[in-house]
Amino acid sequence: MPACSTKCGKNAILKRPKTGDALCKTCFFEAFENEIHFTIERAKLFRPGSTVAIGASGGKDSTVLAYVLKLLNEKYNYQLKLVLLSIDEGITGYRDDSLNTVKQNQEDYGMPLKIMSYKDLYGWTMDEIVAEIGRKNNCTFCGVFRRQALDRGANLLKVDYLATGHNADDIAETVLMNILRGDLARLNRCTSIITDCGDGIPRVKPLKYTFEKEIVMYAYFRKLVYFSTECVFAPNAYRGHARVLLKDLEKIDPTVIMNIIQSGETIKVNETAKTPSLTRCTQCNYVSSQEVCKACILLEGLNKGLPRLGIGKSSKVKRLLKENEEKNKSCCRNDTQESACICKANLPSIK
Amino acid sequence: MDIKLEFGGGAELLFDNQKQYKITLENKKTPWLIGDLLFWMKDNLLKDRPELFLQNDSVRPGILVLVNDTDWELMDTVRYEIKPNDSILFISTLHGG
């Protein structure tokens, strides 16, 4: 068995994908935690005294994130107040089980927990949405709704930051996906460690440079309990293809992960390329690149029995929305009857 | 030779949702390597969809392997020679998040 690369005298337990170093358990914990601390310090992620909501799914990444943030907060005196924020998508056999893991984290780490459900926010559970739309585009709904749900939860909790467990592999995957889709606007911002939606709550990714392998190894050696059932609807997600490609490349050379992130960070999108500017949704006031945000369009489709409304070309959406606008004039454009409109009834306005 | 197999991180879903197996490997002329064990597992334990566990002559990328709590990448991976009472753990990194 090889000895620890730090010459501490102990046997190594893991080969680090990032550096190739062989480390013992103690040196691995230290390196893992210190790198996250260094990432937080270098990017000046958190102002002292602020409140941070941790987007907690009960999975490996958010469980490790919550554990490490608590540890670093105490060790380096960040003076942060940490809370857990979970989204209940309403997926039977998946999220109901994983939320129990989050509740366990709440107890173990002594952090307050807030759960926001799709049913409360949008009037639909994912189970009900899948019954309408089928299993082809369901992940579009889930992704769009969850992003907003986290922001709405963060607003409700009046936190200063929303921290998510996105790891290096996730970010490299997203860079690849945005290249494959030609989505320059997202390619431009997907590697940012801190994203600020206008006057919204900044989202931060403290695990941005942390490899998935190390997160799983860390959770194993620290004996952290996390939930690992695949979402029952996930097999059709496009992300899966980017993921397989990345894992195959990683096997040949793990540094490919950091190389892709670095490419994403330094790539400069041609200024003449058309990128949408961010504005606010005219229906729910959430930040959006279109007049009406994706969540409102998807929701309108669901509520009007046209579940495919928000899937595909935006020109088609615009035409259908224009038709609907005529009909909706009485409710959407009339403030006194605001609650009568389907979208406004279900989506409380942000700020 | 008796050894212990363990599964975590979702890898157990491929093995009847059972997290631990105690198995006996028949003596053979050449030493048992993990590479041999993987094919033994495919023939004896894997219920369906072997492509979610195996790829070419190794585990599918994204599945971590630990031998007696040590990363198999420090131990020659598929060429590691199995010893009696070894505990071999397979953790999937591909599930959840």
Short mmCIF file of N, CA and C in Angstrom, two decimals, chain A residues 119-259:
data_model
loop_
_atom_site.label_atom_id
_atom_site.label_comp_id
_atom_site.label_asym_id
_atom_site.label_seq_id
_atom_site.Cartn_x
_atom_site.Cartn_y
_atom_site.Cartn_z
N LYS A 119 -46.31 22.08 -5.39
CA LYS A 119 -47.77 22.12 -5.26
C LYS A 119 -48.21 23.48 -4.70
N ASP A 120 -47.53 23.94 -3.65
CA ASP A 120 -47.89 25.23 -3.06
C ASP A 120 -47.57 26.39 -3.99
N LEU A 121 -46.40 26.30 -4.65
CA LEU A 121 -45.93 27.42 -5.47
C LEU A 121 -46.66 27.49 -6.80
N TYR A 122 -46.89 26.33 -7.42
CA TYR A 122 -47.39 26.33 -8.80
C TYR A 122 -48.74 25.65 -8.95
N GLY A 123 -49.16 24.96 -7.90
CA GLY A 123 -50.44 24.26 -7.98
C GLY A 123 -50.34 22.88 -8.62
N TRP A 124 -49.11 22.47 -8.99
CA TRP A 124 -48.92 21.18 -9.64
C TRP A 124 -47.76 20.43 -8.98
N THR A 125 -47.90 19.14 -8.76
CA THR A 125 -46.75 18.33 -8.38
C THR A 125 -46.10 17.80 -9.66
N MET A 126 -44.85 17.36 -9.59
CA MET A 126 -44.20 16.78 -10.78
C MET A 126 -44.95 15.53 -11.22
N ASP A 127 -45.46 14.76 -10.29
CA ASP A 127 -46.24 13.57 -10.67
C ASP A 127 -47.41 13.97 -11.57
N GLU A 128 -48.08 15.07 -11.20
CA GLU A 128 -49.23 15.53 -12.00
C GLU A 128 -48.78 16.10 -13.35
N ILE A 129 -47.63 16.78 -13.34
CA ILE A 129 -47.12 17.35 -14.59
C ILE A 129 -46.75 16.23 -15.57
N VAL A 130 -46.08 15.19 -15.05
CA VAL A 130 -45.68 14.08 -15.91
C VAL A 130 -46.91 13.37 -16.48
N ALA A 131 -47.99 13.31 -15.69
CA ALA A 131 -49.22 12.70 -16.18
C ALA A 131 -49.77 13.49 -17.38
N GLU A 132 -49.51 14.81 -17.41
CA GLU A 132 -49.96 15.66 -18.53
C GLU A 132 -49.03 15.59 -19.73
N ILE A 133 -47.72 15.76 -19.45
CA ILE A 133 -46.76 15.99 -20.53
C ILE A 133 -46.07 14.71 -21.00
N GLY A 134 -46.09 13.67 -20.18
CA GLY A 134 -45.34 12.47 -20.51
C GLY A 134 -43.91 12.60 -20.04
N ARG A 135 -43.06 11.66 -20.43
CA ARG A 135 -41.71 11.63 -19.86
C ARG A 135 -40.64 12.23 -20.74
N LYS A 136 -41.05 12.93 -21.81
CA LYS A 136 -40.02 13.43 -22.71
C LYS A 136 -39.47 14.78 -22.27
N ASN A 137 -40.33 15.71 -21.93
CA ASN A 137 -39.85 17.06 -21.61
C ASN A 137 -40.04 17.42 -20.14
N ASN A 138 -40.32 16.41 -19.32
CA ASN A 138 -40.63 16.69 -17.92
C ASN A 138 -39.50 17.39 -17.19
N CYS A 139 -38.24 17.08 -17.55
CA CYS A 139 -37.10 17.68 -16.84
C CYS A 139 -37.02 19.19 -17.10
N THR A 140 -37.55 19.64 -18.24
CA THR A 140 -37.61 21.08 -18.52
C THR A 140 -38.46 21.77 -17.46
N PHE A 141 -39.63 21.20 -17.19
CA PHE A 141 -40.51 21.77 -16.17
C PHE A 141 -39.81 21.80 -14.82
N CYS A 142 -39.26 20.64 -14.47
CA CYS A 142 -38.67 20.50 -13.15
C CYS A 142 -37.52 21.49 -12.95
N GLY A 143 -36.67 21.60 -13.96
CA GLY A 143 -35.50 22.47 -13.87
C GLY A 143 -35.91 23.93 -13.74
N VAL A 144 -36.83 24.37 -14.61
CA VAL A 144 -37.28 25.77 -14.60
C VAL A 144 -37.98 26.08 -13.27
N PHE A 145 -38.85 25.17 -12.85
CA PHE A 145 -39.60 25.41 -11.61
C PHE A 145 -38.69 25.40 -10.39
N ARG A 146 -37.69 24.50 -10.37
CA ARG A 146 -36.85 24.41 -9.18
C ARG A 146 -36.00 25.65 -9.00
N ARG A 147 -35.48 26.14 -10.12
CA ARG A 147 -34.63 27.33 -10.03
C ARG A 147 -35.40 28.48 -9.38
N GLN A 148 -36.64 28.68 -9.86
CA GLN A 148 -37.46 29.75 -9.28
C GLN A 148 -37.83 29.43 -7.83
N ALA A 149 -38.15 28.15 -7.58
CA ALA A 149 -38.59 27.76 -6.24
C ALA A 149 -37.50 28.06 -5.22
N LEU A 150 -36.25 27.78 -5.58
CA LEU A 150 -35.13 28.07 -4.68
C LEU A 150 -35.03 29.57 -4.42
N ASP A 151 -35.16 30.37 -5.49
CA ASP A 151 -35.07 31.82 -5.34
C ASP A 151 -36.21 32.35 -4.48
N ARG A 152 -37.42 31.81 -4.72
CA ARG A 152 -38.58 32.26 -3.95
C ARG A 152 -38.41 31.88 -2.47
N GLY A 153 -37.87 30.69 -2.24
CA GLY A 153 -37.62 30.24 -0.87
C GLY A 153 -36.58 31.13 -0.21
N ALA A 154 -35.53 31.47 -0.96
CA ALA A 154 -34.47 32.31 -0.43
C ALA A 154 -35.01 33.70 -0.09
N ASN A 155 -35.91 34.21 -0.95
CA ASN A 155 -36.56 35.50 -0.69
C ASN A 155 -37.39 35.47 0.58
N LEU A 156 -38.13 34.38 0.69
CA LEU A 156 -39.02 34.21 1.84
C LEU A 156 -38.22 34.17 3.15
N LEU A 157 -37.07 33.51 3.11
CA LEU A 157 -36.22 33.37 4.29
C LEU A 157 -35.38 34.62 4.53
N LYS A 158 -35.43 35.56 3.56
CA LYS A 158 -34.66 36.81 3.66
C LYS A 158 -33.17 36.56 3.89
N VAL A 159 -32.62 35.62 3.10
CA VAL A 159 -31.19 35.32 3.25
C VAL A 159 -30.36 36.23 2.34
N ASP A 160 -29.07 36.27 2.57
CA ASP A 160 -28.19 37.10 1.76
C ASP A 160 -27.59 36.33 0.59
N TYR A 161 -27.47 34.99 0.75
CA TYR A 161 -26.89 34.16 -0.31
C TYR A 161 -27.65 32.85 -0.41
N LEU A 162 -27.61 32.29 -1.61
CA LEU A 162 -28.13 30.94 -1.80
C LEU A 162 -26.95 30.09 -2.29
N ALA A 163 -26.54 29.11 -1.48
CA ALA A 163 -25.40 28.27 -1.85
C ALA A 163 -25.92 26.93 -2.38
N THR A 164 -25.38 26.52 -3.53
CA THR A 164 -25.79 25.23 -4.09
C THR A 164 -24.59 24.29 -4.17
N GLY A 165 -24.86 23.01 -4.26
CA GLY A 165 -23.81 21.99 -4.20
C GLY A 165 -23.19 21.63 -5.55
N HIS A 166 -23.35 22.50 -6.54
CA HIS A 166 -22.76 22.18 -7.86
C HIS A 166 -21.27 21.93 -7.73
N ASN A 167 -20.82 20.79 -8.24
CA ASN A 167 -19.40 20.44 -8.14
C ASN A 167 -18.70 20.64 -9.49
N ALA A 168 -17.39 20.38 -9.51
CA ALA A 168 -16.59 20.61 -10.72
C ALA A 168 -17.13 19.80 -11.90
N ASP A 169 -17.51 18.54 -11.63
CA ASP A 169 -18.03 17.70 -12.71
C ASP A 169 -19.32 18.28 -13.28
N ASP A 170 -20.20 18.77 -12.39
CA ASP A 170 -21.47 19.37 -12.84
C ASP A 170 -21.20 20.56 -13.75
N ILE A 171 -20.24 21.40 -13.35
CA ILE A 171 -19.99 22.62 -14.11
C ILE A 171 -19.37 22.29 -15.46
N ALA A 172 -18.44 21.34 -15.47
CA ALA A 172 -17.84 20.91 -16.75
C ALA A 172 -18.94 20.34 -17.66
N GLU A 173 -19.85 19.60 -17.08
CA GLU A 173 -20.98 19.03 -17.82
C GLU A 173 -21.83 20.14 -18.45
N THR A 174 -22.09 21.17 -17.65
CA THR A 174 -22.92 22.29 -18.12
C THR A 174 -22.21 23.04 -19.25
N VAL A 175 -20.88 23.22 -19.13
CA VAL A 175 -20.13 23.87 -20.20
C VAL A 175 -20.32 23.07 -21.49
N LEU A 176 -20.13 21.75 -21.39
CA LEU A 176 -20.29 20.89 -22.57
C LEU A 176 -21.70 21.02 -23.15
N MET A 177 -22.70 20.96 -22.28
CA MET A 177 -24.09 21.03 -22.75
C MET A 177 -24.37 22.33 -23.47
N ASN A 178 -23.86 23.44 -22.92
CA ASN A 178 -24.11 24.73 -23.54
C ASN A 178 -23.40 24.84 -24.88
N ILE A 179 -22.24 24.21 -25.00
CA ILE A 179 -21.55 24.19 -26.29
C ILE A 179 -22.36 23.35 -27.28
N LEU A 180 -22.81 22.18 -26.83
CA LEU A 180 -23.55 21.29 -27.72
C LEU A 180 -24.86 21.93 -28.20
N ARG A 181 -25.44 22.79 -27.35
CA ARG A 181 -26.70 23.42 -27.71
C ARG A 181 -26.51 24.79 -28.37
N GLY A 182 -25.25 25.26 -28.38
CA GLY A 182 -24.99 26.58 -28.94
C GLY A 182 -25.61 27.69 -28.11
N ASP A 183 -25.75 27.45 -26.81
CA ASP A 183 -26.37 28.45 -25.93
C ASP A 183 -25.28 29.37 -25.36
N LEU A 184 -24.99 30.45 -26.14
CA LEU A 184 -23.86 31.32 -25.79
C LEU A 184 -24.10 32.11 -24.51
N ALA A 185 -25.35 32.52 -24.31
CA ALA A 185 -25.64 33.32 -23.10
C ALA A 185 -25.33 32.49 -21.86
N ARG A 186 -25.79 31.25 -21.86
CA ARG A 186 -25.54 30.41 -20.69
C ARG A 186 -24.07 30.00 -20.61
N LEU A 187 -23.45 29.75 -21.76
CA LEU A 187 -22.03 29.37 -21.77
C LEU A 187 -21.22 30.47 -21.10
N ASN A 188 -21.62 31.71 -21.35
CA ASN A 188 -20.92 32.86 -20.84
C ASN A 188 -20.97 32.95 -19.31
N ARG A 189 -22.10 32.51 -18.71
CA ARG A 189 -22.25 32.74 -17.27
C ARG A 189 -22.22 31.46 -16.44
N CYS A 190 -22.21 30.27 -17.10
CA CYS A 190 -22.39 29.04 -16.32
C CYS A 190 -21.18 28.69 -15.44
N THR A 191 -20.02 29.29 -15.71
CA THR A 191 -18.86 28.96 -14.88
C THR A 191 -18.67 29.96 -13.73
N SER A 192 -19.49 30.98 -13.66
CA SER A 192 -19.32 31.97 -12.58
C SER A 192 -19.55 31.33 -11.22
N ILE A 193 -18.67 31.64 -10.28
CA ILE A 193 -18.82 31.07 -8.94
C ILE A 193 -19.91 31.80 -8.18
N ILE A 194 -20.21 33.03 -8.63
CA ILE A 194 -21.28 33.79 -7.99
C ILE A 194 -22.11 34.42 -9.10
N THR A 195 -23.41 34.12 -9.11
CA THR A 195 -24.28 34.72 -10.12
C THR A 195 -25.31 35.57 -9.42
N ASP A 196 -25.48 36.76 -9.97
CA ASP A 196 -26.38 37.72 -9.35
C ASP A 196 -27.49 38.04 -10.33
N CYS A 197 -28.71 37.68 -9.97
CA CYS A 197 -29.85 37.98 -10.84
C CYS A 197 -30.35 39.37 -10.54
N GLY A 198 -29.72 40.37 -11.08
CA GLY A 198 -30.18 41.74 -10.87
C GLY A 198 -30.18 42.07 -9.40
N ASP A 199 -31.37 42.40 -8.86
CA ASP A 199 -31.43 42.71 -7.43
C ASP A 199 -31.85 41.49 -6.62
N GLY A 200 -31.73 40.31 -7.24
CA GLY A 200 -32.10 39.09 -6.54
C GLY A 200 -31.03 38.66 -5.56
N ILE A 201 -31.15 37.46 -5.05
CA ILE A 201 -30.19 36.95 -4.08
C ILE A 201 -29.07 36.23 -4.82
N PRO A 202 -27.81 36.60 -4.57
CA PRO A 202 -26.72 35.95 -5.30
C PRO A 202 -26.65 34.44 -5.00
N ARG A 203 -26.40 33.68 -6.06
CA ARG A 203 -26.20 32.23 -5.90
C ARG A 203 -24.72 31.96 -5.92
N VAL A 204 -24.26 31.14 -4.99
CA VAL A 204 -22.83 30.84 -4.94
C VAL A 204 -22.60 29.33 -4.99
N LYS A 205 -21.43 28.95 -5.54
CA LYS A 205 -21.10 27.53 -5.69
C LYS A 205 -19.76 27.23 -5.04
N PRO A 206 -19.74 27.04 -3.74
CA PRO A 206 -18.46 26.82 -3.05
C PRO A 206 -17.74 25.53 -3.48
N LEU A 207 -18.48 24.57 -4.06
CA LEU A 207 -17.84 23.31 -4.47
C LEU A 207 -17.45 23.32 -5.95
N LYS A 208 -17.39 24.53 -6.52
CA LYS A 208 -17.14 24.67 -7.95
C LYS A 208 -15.89 23.92 -8.43
N TYR A 209 -14.86 23.91 -7.62
CA TYR A 209 -13.62 23.24 -8.03
C TYR A 209 -13.43 21.89 -7.35
N THR A 210 -14.47 21.37 -6.73
CA THR A 210 -14.36 20.10 -6.01
C THR A 210 -14.85 18.96 -6.88
N PHE A 211 -14.01 17.95 -7.05
CA PHE A 211 -14.36 16.81 -7.91
C PHE A 211 -15.41 15.92 -7.26
N GLU A 212 -16.27 15.40 -8.10
CA GLU A 212 -17.32 14.50 -7.63
C GLU A 212 -16.74 13.29 -6.88
N LYS A 213 -15.65 12.74 -7.42
CA LYS A 213 -15.04 11.58 -6.76
C LYS A 213 -14.66 11.92 -5.32
N GLU A 214 -14.09 13.10 -5.12
CA GLU A 214 -13.65 13.46 -3.78
C GLU A 214 -14.83 13.74 -2.86
N ILE A 215 -15.92 14.28 -3.43
CA ILE A 215 -17.11 14.53 -2.61
C ILE A 215 -17.67 13.20 -2.09
N VAL A 216 -17.73 12.22 -2.98
CA VAL A 216 -18.26 10.90 -2.58
C VAL A 216 -17.32 10.22 -1.58
N MET A 217 -16.01 10.33 -1.83
CA MET A 217 -15.03 9.74 -0.91
C MET A 217 -15.08 10.43 0.46
N TYR A 218 -15.23 11.75 0.43
CA TYR A 218 -15.29 12.52 1.67
C TYR A 218 -16.52 12.10 2.48
N ALA A 219 -17.67 12.01 1.80
CA ALA A 219 -18.90 11.60 2.48
C ALA A 219 -18.73 10.19 3.05
N TYR A 220 -18.05 9.33 2.31
CA TYR A 220 -17.86 7.95 2.78
C TYR A 220 -16.97 7.93 4.03
N PHE A 221 -15.82 8.58 3.95
CA PHE A 221 -14.88 8.50 5.07
C PHE A 221 -15.34 9.32 6.29
N ARG A 222 -16.15 10.35 6.04
CA ARG A 222 -16.73 11.11 7.16
C ARG A 222 -18.02 10.46 7.66
N LYS A 223 -18.42 9.39 7.00
CA LYS A 223 -19.65 8.67 7.36
C LYS A 223 -20.88 9.57 7.35
N LEU A 224 -20.97 10.42 6.32
CA LEU A 224 -22.14 11.29 6.18
C LEU A 224 -23.25 10.50 5.47
N VAL A 225 -24.46 10.64 5.97
CA VAL A 225 -25.58 9.91 5.37
C VAL A 225 -26.21 10.77 4.27
N TYR A 226 -26.28 10.22 3.08
CA TYR A 226 -26.97 10.95 2.01
C TYR A 226 -27.85 10.00 1.21
N PHE A 227 -28.69 10.60 0.38
CA PHE A 227 -29.69 9.85 -0.35
C PHE A 227 -29.23 9.68 -1.79
N SER A 228 -29.34 8.49 -2.34
CA SER A 228 -28.73 8.28 -3.66
C SER A 228 -29.61 7.55 -4.67
N THR A 229 -30.91 7.69 -4.54
CA THR A 229 -31.77 7.09 -5.55
C THR A 229 -31.89 8.04 -6.73
N GLU A 230 -31.78 7.50 -7.93
CA GLU A 230 -31.93 8.32 -9.12
C GLU A 230 -33.37 8.79 -9.21
N CYS A 231 -33.55 10.02 -9.69
CA CYS A 231 -34.92 10.50 -9.89
C CYS A 231 -35.65 9.53 -10.80
N VAL A 232 -36.89 9.19 -10.44
CA VAL A 232 -37.63 8.19 -11.22
C VAL A 232 -37.92 8.66 -12.64
N PHE A 233 -37.83 9.98 -12.87
CA PHE A 233 -38.11 10.50 -14.21
C PHE A 233 -36.85 10.82 -15.00
N ALA A 234 -35.67 10.68 -14.39
CA ALA A 234 -34.44 11.23 -14.98
C ALA A 234 -33.91 10.57 -16.26
N PRO A 235 -34.16 9.30 -16.52
CA PRO A 235 -33.45 8.65 -17.62
C PRO A 235 -33.51 9.36 -18.96
N ASN A 236 -34.50 10.22 -19.18
CA ASN A 236 -34.61 10.88 -20.47
C ASN A 236 -33.93 12.24 -20.54
N ALA A 237 -33.28 12.62 -19.44
CA ALA A 237 -32.70 13.96 -19.43
C ALA A 237 -31.48 14.04 -20.36
N TYR A 238 -31.41 15.13 -21.09
CA TYR A 238 -30.32 15.34 -22.05
C TYR A 238 -28.97 15.40 -21.34
N ARG A 239 -28.98 15.93 -20.12
CA ARG A 239 -27.76 16.05 -19.34
C ARG A 239 -27.01 14.73 -19.23
N GLY A 240 -27.78 13.64 -19.17
CA GLY A 240 -27.18 12.32 -19.04
C GLY A 240 -26.16 12.02 -20.14
N HIS A 241 -26.43 12.48 -21.35
CA HIS A 241 -25.49 12.21 -22.46
C HIS A 241 -24.18 12.97 -22.26
N ALA A 242 -24.29 14.24 -21.85
CA ALA A 242 -23.09 15.04 -21.59
C ALA A 242 -22.29 14.40 -20.46
N ARG A 243 -23.02 13.84 -19.51
CA ARG A 243 -22.41 13.22 -18.34
C ARG A 243 -21.60 11.97 -18.71
N VAL A 244 -22.18 11.14 -19.56
CA VAL A 244 -21.48 9.92 -20.00
C VAL A 244 -20.21 10.30 -20.75
N LEU A 245 -20.35 11.28 -21.65
CA LEU A 245 -19.19 11.74 -22.42
C LEU A 245 -18.09 12.22 -21.48
N LEU A 246 -18.47 13.03 -20.49
CA LEU A 246 -17.50 13.59 -19.56
C LEU A 246 -16.82 12.50 -18.72
N LYS A 247 -17.61 11.54 -18.24
CA LYS A 247 -17.05 10.46 -17.42
C LYS A 247 -16.07 9.62 -18.22
N ASP A 248 -16.38 9.40 -19.49
CA ASP A 248 -15.47 8.64 -20.35
C ASP A 248 -14.15 9.39 -20.54
N LEU A 249 -14.26 10.71 -20.74
CA LEU A 249 -13.05 11.53 -20.91
C LEU A 249 -12.25 11.57 -19.62
N GLU A 250 -12.97 11.66 -18.50
CA GLU A 250 -12.33 11.77 -17.19
C GLU A 250 -11.51 10.52 -16.89
N LYS A 251 -11.99 9.40 -17.40
CA LYS A 251 -11.28 8.15 -17.15
C LYS A 251 -9.90 8.16 -17.83
N ILE A 252 -9.86 8.78 -19.00
CA ILE A 252 -8.58 8.86 -19.72
C ILE A 252 -7.65 9.82 -18.98
N ASP A 253 -8.19 10.98 -18.57
CA ASP A 253 -7.38 11.96 -17.85
C ASP A 253 -8.30 12.85 -17.00
N PRO A 254 -8.25 12.70 -15.66
CA PRO A 254 -9.17 13.45 -14.80
C PRO A 254 -9.03 14.97 -14.92
N THR A 255 -7.86 15.46 -15.34
CA THR A 255 -7.69 16.91 -15.39
C THR A 255 -8.56 17.55 -16.47
N VAL A 256 -9.17 16.72 -17.31
CA VAL A 256 -10.06 17.24 -18.35
C VAL A 256 -11.18 18.07 -17.72
N ILE A 257 -11.59 17.71 -16.50
CA ILE A 257 -12.65 18.44 -15.81
C ILE A 257 -12.24 19.90 -15.58
N MET A 258 -11.03 20.06 -15.00
CA MET A 258 -10.56 21.42 -14.74
C MET A 258 -10.30 22.16 -16.05
N ASN A 259 -9.83 21.44 -17.06
CA ASN A 259 -9.55 22.08 -18.35
C ASN A 259 -10.83 22.64 -18.97
#
